[in-house]
Structures are given as structure tokens and as C-alpha cells.
């Protein structure tokens, strides 16, 4: 009935059954519009959720890659740390050796 002519509308207004059918057509049309809008909203939300899921997967891959890089670099960092500790010990040993050499030098001057 939404496409009814003016004459059909007048006849429908006079007939209770036609008014009821007209009202049902209007309700059906309205419900159809609401259903389409709800469907569109659900589809948009689904698309948004898929986008979020894709972004989370990308982030997960990035963190996994970063974890692998850190694990690979750990050996390098351990080697650097060991080299620093070795250097510190060597500097301490060298310092003691230089002090001994100075002491022997001073002692040798006093004797000679």
C-alpha cells in the first residue's frame, strides 16, 4: 500500500480491514528499514572487529620478531659484558704491576 494512489488511500481509510492491512504494510516497511540499518551496523561492527583482530595479529608478530632479535643480541651483550669484566680485571692487575715496578725502581735507586 505505500505505492497506493490517492483514491486507493481514500478507499482504504473507509475500510477497516484495508486500514489494518495498510498499517501492517507501513509497519513491515518500517521494520524492513530498521532491519537493514541494524544489518548495516552489524556488518560495520564485524568489519571493525576484523580490523582490530588483524592489528592484534600484526602486533603479535612484531613482538615475536622483537623477542627473536633480543634473544639473538643476548649473546652479543653477554660477550660485551664479559669483555668489560675482563678489562676491569686486567686494569686492576696492571695497576698492581705498575705499583710494584715503581716500588722496585725506587728500591733499586736507594741501593745503587
PDB file of N, CA and C in Angstrom:
ATOM      1  N   UNK A   1       0.788  -1.200   0.000  1.00  0.00           N
ATOM      2  CA  UNK A   1       0.000   0.000   0.000  1.00  0.00           C
ATOM      3  C   UNK A   1       0.837   1.274   0.000  1.00  0.00           C
ATOM      4  N   UNK A   2       2.130   1.270   0.283  1.00  0.00           N
ATOM      5  CA  UNK A   2       2.902   2.505   0.254  1.00  0.00           C
ATOM      6  C   UNK A   2       2.880   3.166  -1.122  1.00  0.00           C
ATOM      7  N   UNK A   3       2.620   2.394  -2.203  1.00  0.00           N
ATOM      8  CA  UNK A   3       2.580   2.961  -3.552  1.00  0.00           C
ATOM      9  C   UNK A   3       1.139   3.248  -3.997  1.00  0.00           C
ATOM     10  N   UNK A   4       0.236   3.340  -3.069  1.00  0.00           N
ATOM     11  CA  UNK A   4      -1.186   3.499  -3.391  1.00  0.00           C
ATOM     12  C   UNK A   4      -1.481   4.898  -3.928  1.00  0.00           C
ATOM     13  N   UNK A   5      -2.498   4.954  -4.786  1.00  0.00           N
ATOM     14  CA  UNK A   5      -2.955   6.251  -5.319  1.00  0.00           C
ATOM     15  C   UNK A   5      -3.817   6.934  -4.273  1.00  0.00           C
ATOM     16  N   UNK A   6      -4.134   8.200  -4.511  1.00  0.00           N
ATOM     17  CA  UNK A   6      -4.987   8.932  -3.569  1.00  0.00           C
ATOM     18  C   UNK A   6      -6.348   8.246  -3.414  1.00  0.00           C
ATOM     19  N   UNK A   7      -6.891   7.765  -4.519  1.00  0.00           N
ATOM     20  CA  UNK A   7      -8.196   7.096  -4.485  1.00  0.00           C
ATOM     21  C   UNK A   7      -8.126   5.829  -3.633  1.00  0.00           C
ATOM     22  N   UNK A   8      -7.041   5.046  -3.787  1.00  0.00           N
ATOM     23  CA  UNK A   8      -6.871   3.814  -3.006  1.00  0.00           C
ATOM     24  C   UNK A   8      -6.705   4.135  -1.526  1.00  0.00           C
ATOM     25  N   UNK A   9      -6.048   5.237  -1.247  1.00  0.00           N
ATOM     26  CA  UNK A   9      -5.872   5.641   0.148  1.00  0.00           C
ATOM     27  C   UNK A   9      -7.227   5.999   0.754  1.00  0.00           C
ATOM     28  N   UNK A  10      -8.081   6.736   0.002  1.00  0.00           N
ATOM     29  CA  UNK A  10      -9.413   7.106   0.499  1.00  0.00           C
ATOM     30  C   UNK A  10     -10.257   5.862   0.749  1.00  0.00           C
ATOM     31  N   UNK A  11     -10.211   4.914  -0.182  1.00  0.00           N
ATOM     32  CA  UNK A  11     -10.973   3.678  -0.014  1.00  0.00           C
ATOM     33  C   UNK A  11     -10.457   2.886   1.185  1.00  0.00           C
ATOM     34  N   UNK A  12      -9.144   2.855   1.338  1.00  0.00           N
ATOM     35  CA  UNK A  12      -8.556   2.109   2.449  1.00  0.00           C
ATOM     36  C   UNK A  12      -8.912   2.753   3.772  1.00  0.00           C
ATOM     37  N   UNK A  13      -8.990   4.081   3.796  1.00  0.00           N
ATOM     38  CA  UNK A  13      -9.329   4.782   5.030  1.00  0.00           C
ATOM     39  C   UNK A  13     -10.759   4.467   5.442  1.00  0.00           C
ATOM     40  N   UNK A  14     -11.631   4.231   4.487  1.00  0.00           N
ATOM     41  CA  UNK A  14     -13.024   3.929   4.786  1.00  0.00           C
ATOM     42  C   UNK A  14     -13.202   2.478   5.207  1.00  0.00           C
ATOM     43  N   UNK A  15     -12.326   1.604   4.803  1.00  0.00           N
ATOM     44  CA  UNK A  15     -12.455   0.173   5.078  1.00  0.00           C
ATOM     45  C   UNK A  15     -11.505  -0.217   6.215  1.00  0.00           C
ATOM     46  N   UNK A  16     -12.074  -0.738   7.305  1.00  0.00           N
ATOM     47  CA  UNK A  16     -11.280  -1.109   8.494  1.00  0.00           C
ATOM     48  C   UNK A  16     -10.232  -2.173   8.163  1.00  0.00           C
ATOM     49  N   UNK A  17     -10.584  -3.167   7.400  1.00  0.00           N
ATOM     50  CA  UNK A  17      -9.643  -4.232   7.040  1.00  0.00           C
ATOM     51  C   UNK A  17      -8.525  -3.668   6.183  1.00  0.00           C
ATOM     52  N   UNK A  18      -8.869  -2.750   5.279  1.00  0.00           N
ATOM     53  CA  UNK A  18      -7.847  -2.143   4.429  1.00  0.00           C
ATOM     54  C   UNK A  18      -6.917  -1.271   5.261  1.00  0.00           C
ATOM     55  N   UNK A  19      -7.513  -0.549   6.247  1.00  0.00           N
ATOM     56  CA  UNK A  19      -6.665   0.271   7.139  1.00  0.00           C
ATOM     57  C   UNK A  19      -5.695  -0.614   7.904  1.00  0.00           C
ATOM     58  N   UNK A  20      -6.180  -1.738   8.352  1.00  0.00           N
ATOM     59  CA  UNK A  20      -5.330  -2.666   9.085  1.00  0.00           C
ATOM     60  C   UNK A  20      -4.212  -3.194   8.187  1.00  0.00           C
ATOM     61  N   UNK A  21      -4.544  -3.543   6.954  1.00  0.00           N
ATOM     62  CA  UNK A  21      -3.531  -4.032   6.006  1.00  0.00           C
ATOM     63  C   UNK A  21      -2.537  -2.922   5.679  1.00  0.00           C
ATOM     64  N   UNK A  22      -3.060  -1.689   5.512  1.00  0.00           N
ATOM     65  CA  UNK A  22      -2.198  -0.542   5.228  1.00  0.00           C
ATOM     66  C   UNK A  22      -1.225  -0.310   6.387  1.00  0.00           C
ATOM     67  N   UNK A  23      -1.763  -0.380   7.609  1.00  0.00           N
ATOM     68  CA  UNK A  23      -0.919  -0.197   8.798  1.00  0.00           C
ATOM     69  C   UNK A  23       0.144  -1.290   8.864  1.00  0.00           C
ATOM     70  N   UNK A  24      -0.257  -2.505   8.515  1.00  0.00           N
ATOM     71  CA  UNK A  24       0.713  -3.603   8.537  1.00  0.00           C
ATOM     72  C   UNK A  24       1.788  -3.404   7.473  1.00  0.00           C
ATOM     73  N   UNK A  25       1.391  -2.898   6.296  1.00  0.00           N
ATOM     74  CA  UNK A  25       2.376  -2.611   5.247  1.00  0.00           C
ATOM     75  C   UNK A  25       3.367  -1.552   5.710  1.00  0.00           C
ATOM     76  N   UNK A  26       2.835  -0.512   6.365  1.00  0.00           N
ATOM     77  CA  UNK A  26       3.714   0.554   6.872  1.00  0.00           C
ATOM     78  C   UNK A  26       4.660  -0.007   7.920  1.00  0.00           C
ATOM     79  N   UNK A  27       4.117  -0.802   8.843  1.00  0.00           N
ATOM     80  CA  UNK A  27       4.957  -1.402   9.886  1.00  0.00           C
ATOM     81  C   UNK A  27       6.014  -2.315   9.270  1.00  0.00           C
ATOM     82  N   UNK A  28       5.585  -3.100   8.287  1.00  0.00           N
ATOM     83  CA  UNK A  28       6.515  -4.008   7.627  1.00  0.00           C
ATOM     84  C   UNK A  28       7.623  -3.224   6.931  1.00  0.00           C
ATOM     85  N   UNK A  29       7.249  -2.138   6.274  1.00  0.00           N
ATOM     86  CA  UNK A  29       8.239  -1.293   5.594  1.00  0.00           C
ATOM     87  C   UNK A  29       9.202  -0.682   6.610  1.00  0.00           C
ATOM     88  N   UNK A  30       8.640  -0.193   7.731  1.00  0.00           N
ATOM     89  CA  UNK A  30       9.470   0.406   8.781  1.00  0.00           C
ATOM     90  C   UNK A  30      10.409  -0.650   9.374  1.00  0.00           C
ATOM     91  N   UNK A  31       9.856  -1.830   9.674  1.00  0.00           N
ATOM     92  CA  UNK A  31      10.675  -2.895  10.250  1.00  0.00           C
ATOM     93  C   UNK A  31      11.768  -3.327   9.283  1.00  0.00           C
ATOM     94  N   UNK A  32      11.446  -3.317   8.006  1.00  0.00           N
ATOM     95  CA  UNK A  32      12.445  -3.671   6.999  1.00  0.00           C
ATOM     96  C   UNK A  32      13.583  -2.652   6.990  1.00  0.00           C
ATOM     97  N   UNK A  33      13.226  -1.359   7.081  1.00  0.00           N
ATOM     98  CA  UNK A  33      14.256  -0.314   7.130  1.00  0.00           C
ATOM     99  C   UNK A  33      15.109  -0.457   8.385  1.00  0.00           C
ATOM    100  N   UNK A  34      14.449  -0.715   9.509  1.00  0.00           N
ATOM    101  CA  UNK A  34      15.180  -0.900  10.767  1.00  0.00           C
ATOM    102  C   UNK A  34      16.091  -2.117  10.660  1.00  0.00           C
ATOM    103  N   UNK A  35      15.568  -3.200  10.099  1.00  0.00           N
ATOM    104  CA  UNK A  35      16.367  -4.422   9.958  1.00  0.00           C
ATOM    105  C   UNK A  35      17.576  -4.178   9.058  1.00  0.00           C
ATOM    106  N   UNK A  36      17.378  -3.427   7.958  1.00  0.00           N
ATOM    107  CA  UNK A  36      18.516  -3.122   7.076  1.00  0.00           C
ATOM    108  C   UNK A  36      19.553  -2.267   7.805  1.00  0.00           C
ATOM    109  N   UNK A  37      19.074  -1.295   8.588  1.00  0.00           N
ATOM    110  CA  UNK A  37      20.001  -0.441   9.330  1.00  0.00           C
ATOM    111  C   UNK A  37      20.776  -1.261  10.372  1.00  0.00           C
ATOM    112  N   UNK A  38      20.058  -2.138  11.071  1.00  0.00           N
ATOM    113  CA  UNK A  38      20.716  -2.997  12.065  1.00  0.00           C
ATOM    114  C   UNK A  38      21.731  -3.905  11.377  1.00  0.00           C
ATOM    115  N   UNK A  39      21.350  -4.478  10.240  1.00  0.00           N
ATOM    116  CA  UNK A  39      22.276  -5.334   9.490  1.00  0.00           C
ATOM    117  C   UNK A  39      23.517  -4.550   9.077  1.00  0.00           C
ATOM    118  N   UNK A  40      23.322  -3.333   8.577  1.00  0.00           N
ATOM    119  CA  UNK A  40      24.458  -2.496   8.178  1.00  0.00           C
ATOM    120  C   UNK A  40      25.366  -2.204   9.380  1.00  0.00           C
ATOM    121  N   UNK A  41      24.738  -1.908  10.538  1.00  0.00           N
ATOM    122  CA  UNK A  41      25.524  -1.652  11.751  1.00  0.00           C
ATOM    123  C   UNK A  41      26.311  -2.891  12.174  1.00  0.00           C
ATOM    124  N   UNK A  42      25.665  -4.055  12.100  1.00  0.00           N
ATOM    125  CA  UNK A  42      26.337  -5.311  12.468  1.00  0.00           C
ATOM    126  C   UNK A  42      27.490  -5.596  11.513  1.00  0.00           C
ATOM    127  N   UNK A  43      27.271  -5.379  10.223  1.00  0.00           N
ATOM    128  CA  UNK A  43      28.345  -5.595   9.246  1.00  0.00           C
ATOM    129  C   UNK A  43      29.509  -4.643   9.494  1.00  0.00           C
ATOM    130  N   UNK A  44      29.204  -3.375   9.801  1.00  0.00           N
ATOM    131  CA  UNK A  44      30.273  -2.407  10.106  1.00  0.00           C
ATOM    132  C   UNK A  44      31.043  -2.821  11.351  1.00  0.00           C
ATOM    133  N   UNK A  45      30.304  -3.261  12.375  1.00  0.00           N
ATOM    134  CA  UNK A  45      30.961  -3.688  13.610  1.00  0.00           C
ATOM    135  C   UNK A  45      31.827  -4.921  13.355  1.00  0.00           C
ATOM    136  N   UNK A  46      31.323  -5.846  12.552  1.00  0.00           N
ATOM    137  CA  UNK A  46      32.098  -7.043  12.211  1.00  0.00           C
ATOM    138  C   UNK A  46      33.379  -6.656  11.477  1.00  0.00           C
ATOM    139  N   UNK A  47      33.261  -5.709  10.544  1.00  0.00           N
ATOM    140  CA  UNK A  47      34.443  -5.247   9.808  1.00  0.00           C
ATOM    141  C   UNK A  47      35.448  -4.593  10.773  1.00  0.00           C
ATOM    142  N   UNK A  48      34.936  -3.799  11.724  1.00  0.00           N
ATOM    143  CA  UNK A  48      35.815  -3.169  12.716  1.00  0.00           C
ATOM    144  C   UNK A  48      36.521  -4.224  13.569  1.00  0.00           C
ATOM    145  N   UNK A  49      35.774  -5.249  13.974  1.00  0.00           N
ATOM    146  CA  UNK A  49      36.364  -6.320  14.789  1.00  0.00           C
ATOM    147  C   UNK A  49      37.434  -7.063  13.993  1.00  0.00           C
ATOM    148  N   UNK A  50      37.175  -7.310  12.716  1.00  0.00           N
ATOM    149  CA  UNK A  50      38.178  -7.965  11.873  1.00  0.00           C
ATOM    150  C   UNK A  50      39.428  -7.093  11.743  1.00  0.00           C
ATOM    151  N   UNK A  51      39.234  -5.771  11.607  1.00  0.00           N
ATOM    152  CA  UNK A  51      40.384  -4.858  11.534  1.00  0.00           C
ATOM    153  C   UNK A  51      41.190  -4.899  12.826  1.00  0.00           C
ATOM    154  N   UNK A  52      40.490  -4.896  13.962  1.00  0.00           N
ATOM    155  CA  UNK A  52      41.173  -4.966  15.260  1.00  0.00           C
ATOM    156  C   UNK A  52      41.925  -6.285  15.376  1.00  0.00           C
ATOM    157  N   UNK A  53      41.300  -7.373  14.976  1.00  0.00           N
ATOM    158  CA  UNK A  53      41.944  -8.686  15.022  1.00  0.00           C
ATOM    159  C   UNK A  53      43.208  -8.696  14.167  1.00  0.00           C
ATOM    160  N   UNK A  54      43.119  -8.110  12.976  1.00  0.00           N
ATOM    161  CA  UNK A  54      44.285  -8.042  12.088  1.00  0.00           C
ATOM    162  C   UNK A  54      45.399  -7.214  12.737  1.00  0.00           C
ATOM    163  N   UNK A  55      45.038  -6.099  13.356  1.00  0.00           N
ATOM    164  CA  UNK A  55      46.026  -5.254  14.024  1.00  0.00           C
ATOM    165  C   UNK A  55      46.686  -6.003  15.180  1.00  0.00           C
ATOM    166  N   UNK A  56      45.902  -6.751  15.936  1.00  0.00           N
ATOM    167  CA  UNK A  56      46.454  -7.534  17.052  1.00  0.00           C
ATOM    168  C   UNK A  56      47.417  -8.594  16.524  1.00  0.00           C
ATOM    169  N   UNK A  57      47.067  -9.229  15.419  1.00  0.00           N
ATOM    170  CA  UNK A  57      47.972 -10.223  14.823  1.00  0.00           C
ATOM    171  C   UNK A  57      49.282  -9.570  14.394  1.00  0.00           C
ATOM    172  N   UNK A  58      49.200  -8.375  13.796  1.00  0.00           N
ATOM    173  CA  UNK A  58      50.417  -7.660  13.397  1.00  0.00           C
ATOM    174  C   UNK A  58      51.274  -7.328  14.613  1.00  0.00           C
ATOM    175  N   UNK A  59      50.633  -6.841  15.676  1.00  0.00           N
ATOM    176  CA  UNK A  59      51.377  -6.527  16.900  1.00  0.00           C
ATOM    177  C   UNK A  59      52.030  -7.774  17.482  1.00  0.00           C
ATOM    178  N   UNK A  60      51.300  -8.880  17.481  1.00  0.00           N
ATOM    179  CA  UNK A  60      51.854 -10.134  17.985  1.00  0.00           C
ATOM    180  C   UNK A  60      53.090 -10.528  17.185  1.00  0.00           C
ATOM    181  N   UNK A  61      53.006 -10.408  15.860  1.00  0.00           N
ATOM    182  CA  UNK A  61      54.161 -10.736  15.014  1.00  0.00           C
ATOM    183  C   UNK A  61      55.334  -9.808  15.303  1.00  0.00           C
ATOM    184  N   UNK A  62      55.034  -8.524  15.513  1.00  0.00           N
ATOM    185  CA  UNK A  62      56.111  -7.570  15.817  1.00  0.00           C
ATOM    186  C   UNK A  62      56.803  -7.938  17.131  1.00  0.00           C
ATOM    187  N   UNK A  63      56.011  -8.269  18.165  1.00  0.00           N
ATOM    188  CA  UNK A  63      56.600  -8.634  19.450  1.00  0.00           C
ATOM    189  C   UNK A  63      57.388  -9.937  19.347  1.00  0.00           C
ATOM    190  N   UNK A  64      56.896 -10.880  18.558  1.00  0.00           N
ATOM    191  CA  UNK A  64      57.627 -12.131  18.356  1.00  0.00           C
ATOM    192  C   UNK A  64      58.961 -11.857  17.666  1.00  0.00           C
ATOM    193  N   UNK A  65      58.925 -11.021  16.629  1.00  0.00           N
ATOM    194  CA  UNK A  65      60.166 -10.655  15.933  1.00  0.00           C
ATOM    195  C   UNK A  65      61.127  -9.950  16.877  1.00  0.00           C
ATOM    196  N   UNK A  66      60.592  -9.041  17.697  1.00  0.00           N
ATOM    197  CA  UNK A  66      61.442  -8.306  18.634  1.00  0.00           C
ATOM    198  C   UNK A  66      62.066  -9.258  19.653  1.00  0.00           C
ATOM    199  N   UNK A  67      61.284 -10.219  20.119  1.00  0.00           N
ATOM    200  CA  UNK A  67      61.800 -11.202  21.069  1.00  0.00           C
ATOM    201  C   UNK A  67      62.947 -11.996  20.445  1.00  0.00           C
ATOM    202  N   UNK A  68      62.802 -12.367  19.182  1.00  0.00           N
ATOM    203  CA  UNK A  68      63.860 -13.112  18.497  1.00  0.00           C
ATOM    204  C   UNK A  68      65.117 -12.261  18.348  1.00  0.00           C
ATOM    205  N   UNK A  69      64.952 -10.987  17.999  1.00  0.00           N
ATOM    206  CA  UNK A  69      66.107 -10.092  17.854  1.00  0.00           C
ATOM    207  C   UNK A  69      66.815  -9.940  19.195  1.00  0.00           C
ATOM    208  N   UNK A  70      66.036  -9.763  20.258  1.00  0.00           N
ATOM    209  CA  UNK A  70      66.634  -9.620  21.592  1.00  0.00           C
ATOM    210  C   UNK A  70      67.373 -10.898  21.971  1.00  0.00           C
ATOM    211  N   UNK A  71      66.772 -12.047  21.691  1.00  0.00           N
ATOM    212  CA  UNK A  71      67.430 -13.322  22.007  1.00  0.00           C
ATOM    213  C   UNK A  71      68.735 -13.457  21.228  1.00  0.00           C
ATOM    214  N   UNK A  72      68.716 -13.042  19.948  1.00  0.00           N
ATOM    215  CA  UNK A  72      69.939 -13.100  19.144  1.00  0.00           C
ATOM    216  C   UNK A  72      70.996 -12.144  19.686  1.00  0.00           C
ATOM    217  N   UNK A  73      70.582 -10.989  20.133  1.00  0.00           N
ATOM    218  CA  UNK A  73      71.520  -9.984  20.628  1.00  0.00           C
ATOM    219  C   UNK A  73      72.028 -10.314  22.029  1.00  0.00           C
ATOM    220  N   UNK A  74      71.335 -11.197  22.741  1.00  0.00           N
ATOM    221  CA  UNK A  74      71.739 -11.514  24.109  1.00  0.00           C
ATOM    222  C   UNK A  74      73.158 -12.062  24.151  1.00  0.00           C
ATOM    223  N   UNK A  75      73.520 -12.925  23.208  1.00  0.00           N
ATOM    224  CA  UNK A  75      74.882 -13.458  23.173  1.00  0.00           C
ATOM    225  C   UNK A  75      75.895 -12.335  22.989  1.00  0.00           C
ATOM    226  N   UNK A  76      75.578 -11.395  22.115  1.00  0.00           N
ATOM    227  CA  UNK A  76      76.481 -10.257  21.892  1.00  0.00           C
ATOM    228  C   UNK A  76      76.618  -9.453  23.174  1.00  0.00           C
ATOM    229  N   UNK A  77      75.496  -9.197  23.842  1.00  0.00           N
ATOM    230  CA  UNK A  77      75.536  -8.429  25.094  1.00  0.00           C
ATOM    231  C   UNK A  77      76.313  -9.180  26.175  1.00  0.00           C
ATOM    232  N   UNK A  78      76.113 -10.493  26.243  1.00  0.00           N
ATOM    233  CA  UNK A  78      76.865 -11.293  27.217  1.00  0.00           C
ATOM    234  C   UNK A  78      78.365 -11.214  26.937  1.00  0.00           C
ATOM    235  N   UNK A  79      78.751 -11.278  25.664  1.00  0.00           N
ATOM    236  CA  UNK A  79      80.170 -11.173  25.298  1.00  0.00           C
ATOM    237  C   UNK A  79      80.734  -9.808  25.670  1.00  0.00           C
ATOM    238  N   UNK A  80      79.958  -8.757  25.414  1.00  0.00           N
ATOM    239  CA  UNK A  80      80.412  -7.405  25.774  1.00  0.00           C
ATOM    240  C   UNK A  80      80.577  -7.295  27.282  1.00  0.00           C
ATOM    241  N   UNK A  81      79.602  -7.810  28.028  1.00  0.00           N
ATOM    242  CA  UNK A  81      79.680  -7.753  29.489  1.00  0.00           C
ATOM    243  C   UNK A  81      80.919  -8.501  29.989  1.00  0.00           C
ATOM    244  N   UNK A  82      81.181  -9.678  29.430  1.00  0.00           N
ATOM    245  CA  UNK A  82      82.360 -10.444  29.840  1.00  0.00           C
ATOM    246  C   UNK A  82      83.641  -9.696  29.495  1.00  0.00           C
ATOM    247  N   UNK A  83      83.680  -9.076  28.321  1.00  0.00           N
ATOM    248  CA  UNK A  83      84.867  -8.317  27.915  1.00  0.00           C
ATOM    249  C   UNK A  83      85.105  -7.140  28.852  1.00  0.00           C
ATOM    250  N   UNK A  84      84.043  -6.480  29.282  1.00  0.00           N
ATOM    251  CA  UNK A  84      84.182  -5.357  30.225  1.00  0.00           C
ATOM    252  C   UNK A  84      84.725  -5.863  31.558  1.00  0.00           C
ATOM    253  N   UNK A  85      84.187  -6.978  32.047  1.00  0.00           N
ATOM    254  CA  UNK A  85      84.682  -7.545  33.304  1.00  0.00           C
ATOM    255  C   UNK A  85      86.157  -7.945  33.176  1.00  0.00           C
ATOM    256  N   UNK A  86      86.523  -8.596  32.071  1.00  0.00           N
ATOM    257  CA  UNK A  86      87.919  -8.990  31.851  1.00  0.00           C
ATOM    258  C   UNK A  86      88.824  -7.764  31.802  1.00  0.00           C
ATOM    259  N   UNK A  87      88.368  -6.720  31.116  1.00  0.00           N
ATOM    260  CA  UNK A  87      89.160  -5.492  31.012  1.00  0.00           C
ATOM    261  C   UNK A  87      89.353  -4.873  32.383  1.00  0.00           C
ATOM    262  N   UNK A  88      88.308  -4.861  33.184  1.00  0.00           N
ATOM    263  CA  UNK A  88      88.406  -4.310  34.539  1.00  0.00           C
ATOM    264  C   UNK A  88      89.446  -5.088  35.355  1.00  0.00           C
ATOM    265  N   UNK A  89      89.398  -6.413  35.267  1.00  0.00           N
ATOM    266  CA  UNK A  89      90.379  -7.223  35.993  1.00  0.00           C
ATOM    267  C   UNK A  89      91.794  -6.959  35.475  1.00  0.00           C
ATOM    268  N   UNK A  90      91.941  -6.853  34.158  1.00  0.00           N
ATOM    269  CA  UNK A  90      93.266  -6.584  33.585  1.00  0.00           C
ATOM    270  C   UNK A  90      93.799  -5.221  34.016  1.00  0.00           C
ATOM    271  N   UNK A  91      92.917  -4.227  34.085  1.00  0.00           N
ATOM    272  CA  UNK A  91      93.344  -2.892  34.534  1.00  0.00           C
ATOM    273  C   UNK A  91      93.777  -2.955  35.991  1.00  0.00           C
ATOM    274  N   UNK A  92      93.031  -3.671  36.831  1.00  0.00           N
ATOM    275  CA  UNK A  92      93.424  -3.815  38.240  1.00  0.00           C
ATOM    276  C   UNK A  92      94.782  -4.509  38.356  1.00  0.00           C
ATOM    277  N   UNK A  93      94.966  -5.587  37.591  1.00  0.00           N
ATOM    278  CA  UNK A  93      96.251  -6.306  37.614  1.00  0.00           C
ATOM    279  C   UNK A  93      97.376  -5.404  37.127  1.00  0.00           C
ATOM    280  N   UNK A  94      97.142  -4.675  36.052  1.00  0.00           N
ATOM    281  CA  UNK A  94      98.165  -3.765  35.516  1.00  0.00           C
ATOM    282  C   UNK A  94      98.503  -2.684  36.532  1.00  0.00           C
ATOM    283  N   UNK A  95      97.503  -2.174  37.215  1.00  0.00           N
ATOM    284  CA  UNK A  95      97.741  -1.138  38.227  1.00  0.00           C
ATOM    285  C   UNK A  95      98.646  -1.680  39.338  1.00  0.00           C
ATOM    286  N   UNK A  96      98.365  -2.901  39.804  1.00  0.00           N
ATOM    287  CA  UNK A  96      99.219  -3.507  40.839  1.00  0.00           C
ATOM    288  C   UNK A  96     100.644  -3.715  40.312  1.00  0.00           C
ATOM    289  N   UNK A  97     100.753  -4.170  39.054  1.00  0.00           N
ATOM    290  CA  UNK A  97     102.081  -4.395  38.463  1.00  0.00           C
ATOM    291  C   UNK A  97     102.868  -3.089  38.344  1.00  0.00           C
ATOM    292  N   UNK A  98     102.184  -2.023  37.945  1.00  0.00           N
ATOM    293  CA  UNK A  98     102.867  -0.720  37.831  1.00  0.00           C
ATOM    294  C   UNK A  98     103.317  -0.251  39.209  1.00  0.00           C
ATOM    295  N   UNK A  99     102.475  -0.434  40.220  1.00  0.00           N
ATOM    296  CA  UNK A  99     102.870  -0.037  41.584  1.00  0.00           C
ATOM    297  C   UNK A  99     104.107  -0.820  42.029  1.00  0.00           C
ATOM    298  N   UNK A 100     104.124  -2.136  41.717  1.00  0.00           N
ATOM    299  CA  UNK A 100     105.296  -2.950  42.066  1.00  0.00           C
ATOM    300  C   UNK A 100     106.530  -2.451  41.335  1.00  0.00           C
ATOM    301  N   UNK A 101     106.374  -2.165  40.055  1.00  0.00           N
ATOM    302  CA  UNK A 101     107.514  -1.691  39.256  1.00  0.00           C
ATOM    303  C   UNK A 101     108.056  -0.388  39.819  1.00  0.00           C
ATOM    304  N   UNK A 102     107.159   0.508  40.203  1.00  0.00           N
ATOM    305  CA  UNK A 102     107.598   1.784  40.800  1.00  0.00           C
ATOM    306  C   UNK A 102     108.323   1.502  42.107  1.00  0.00           C
ATOM    307  N   UNK A 103     107.812   0.625  42.918  1.00  0.00           N
ATOM    308  CA  UNK A 103     108.441   0.316  44.198  1.00  0.00           C
ATOM    309  C   UNK A 103     109.844  -0.260  43.978  1.00  0.00           C
ATOM    310  N   UNK A 104     109.944  -1.242  43.013  1.00  0.00           N
ATOM    311  CA  UNK A 104     111.260  -1.812  42.711  1.00  0.00           C
ATOM    312  C   UNK A 104     112.207  -0.748  42.169  1.00  0.00           C
ATOM    313  N   UNK A 105     111.706   0.132  41.364  1.00  0.00           N
ATOM    314  CA  UNK A 105     112.545   1.203  40.793  1.00  0.00           C
ATOM    315  C   UNK A 105     113.087   2.090  41.912  1.00  0.00           C
ATOM    316  N   UNK A 106     112.176   2.475  42.821  1.00  0.00           N
ATOM    317  CA  UNK A 106     112.613   3.322  43.940  1.00  0.00           C
ATOM    318  C   UNK A 106     113.616   2.559  44.795  1.00  0.00           C
ATOM    319  N   UNK A 107     113.366   1.296  45.068  1.00  0.00           N
ATOM    320  CA  UNK A 107     114.258   0.481  45.890  1.00  0.00           C
ATOM    321  C   UNK A 107     115.615   0.322  45.195  1.00  0.00           C
ATOM    322  N   UNK A 108     115.602   0.143  43.879  1.00  0.00           N
ATOM    323  CA  UNK A 108     116.853  -0.021  43.135  1.00  0.00           C
ATOM    324  C   UNK A 108     117.671   1.255  43.187  1.00  0.00           C
ATOM    325  N   UNK A 109     117.062   2.422  43.172  1.00  0.00           N
ATOM    326  CA  UNK A 109     117.789   3.691  43.254  1.00  0.00           C
ATOM    327  C   UNK A 109     118.438   3.854  44.625  1.00  0.00           C
ATOM    328  N   UNK A 110     117.710   3.417  45.663  1.00  0.00           N
ATOM    329  CA  UNK A 110     118.257   3.571  47.009  1.00  0.00           C
ATOM    330  C   UNK A 110     119.461   2.653  47.209  1.00  0.00           C
ATOM    331  N   UNK A 111     119.436   1.492  46.625  1.00  0.00           N
ATOM    332  CA  UNK A 111     120.512   0.519  46.785  1.00  0.00           C
ATOM    333  C   UNK A 111     121.709   0.939  45.944  1.00  0.00           C
ATOM    334  N   UNK A 112     121.463   1.461  44.812  1.00  0.00           N
ATOM    335  CA  UNK A 112     122.538   1.726  43.891  1.00  0.00           C
ATOM    336  C   UNK A 112     123.130   3.036  43.996  1.00  0.00           C
TER     337      UNK A 112
END
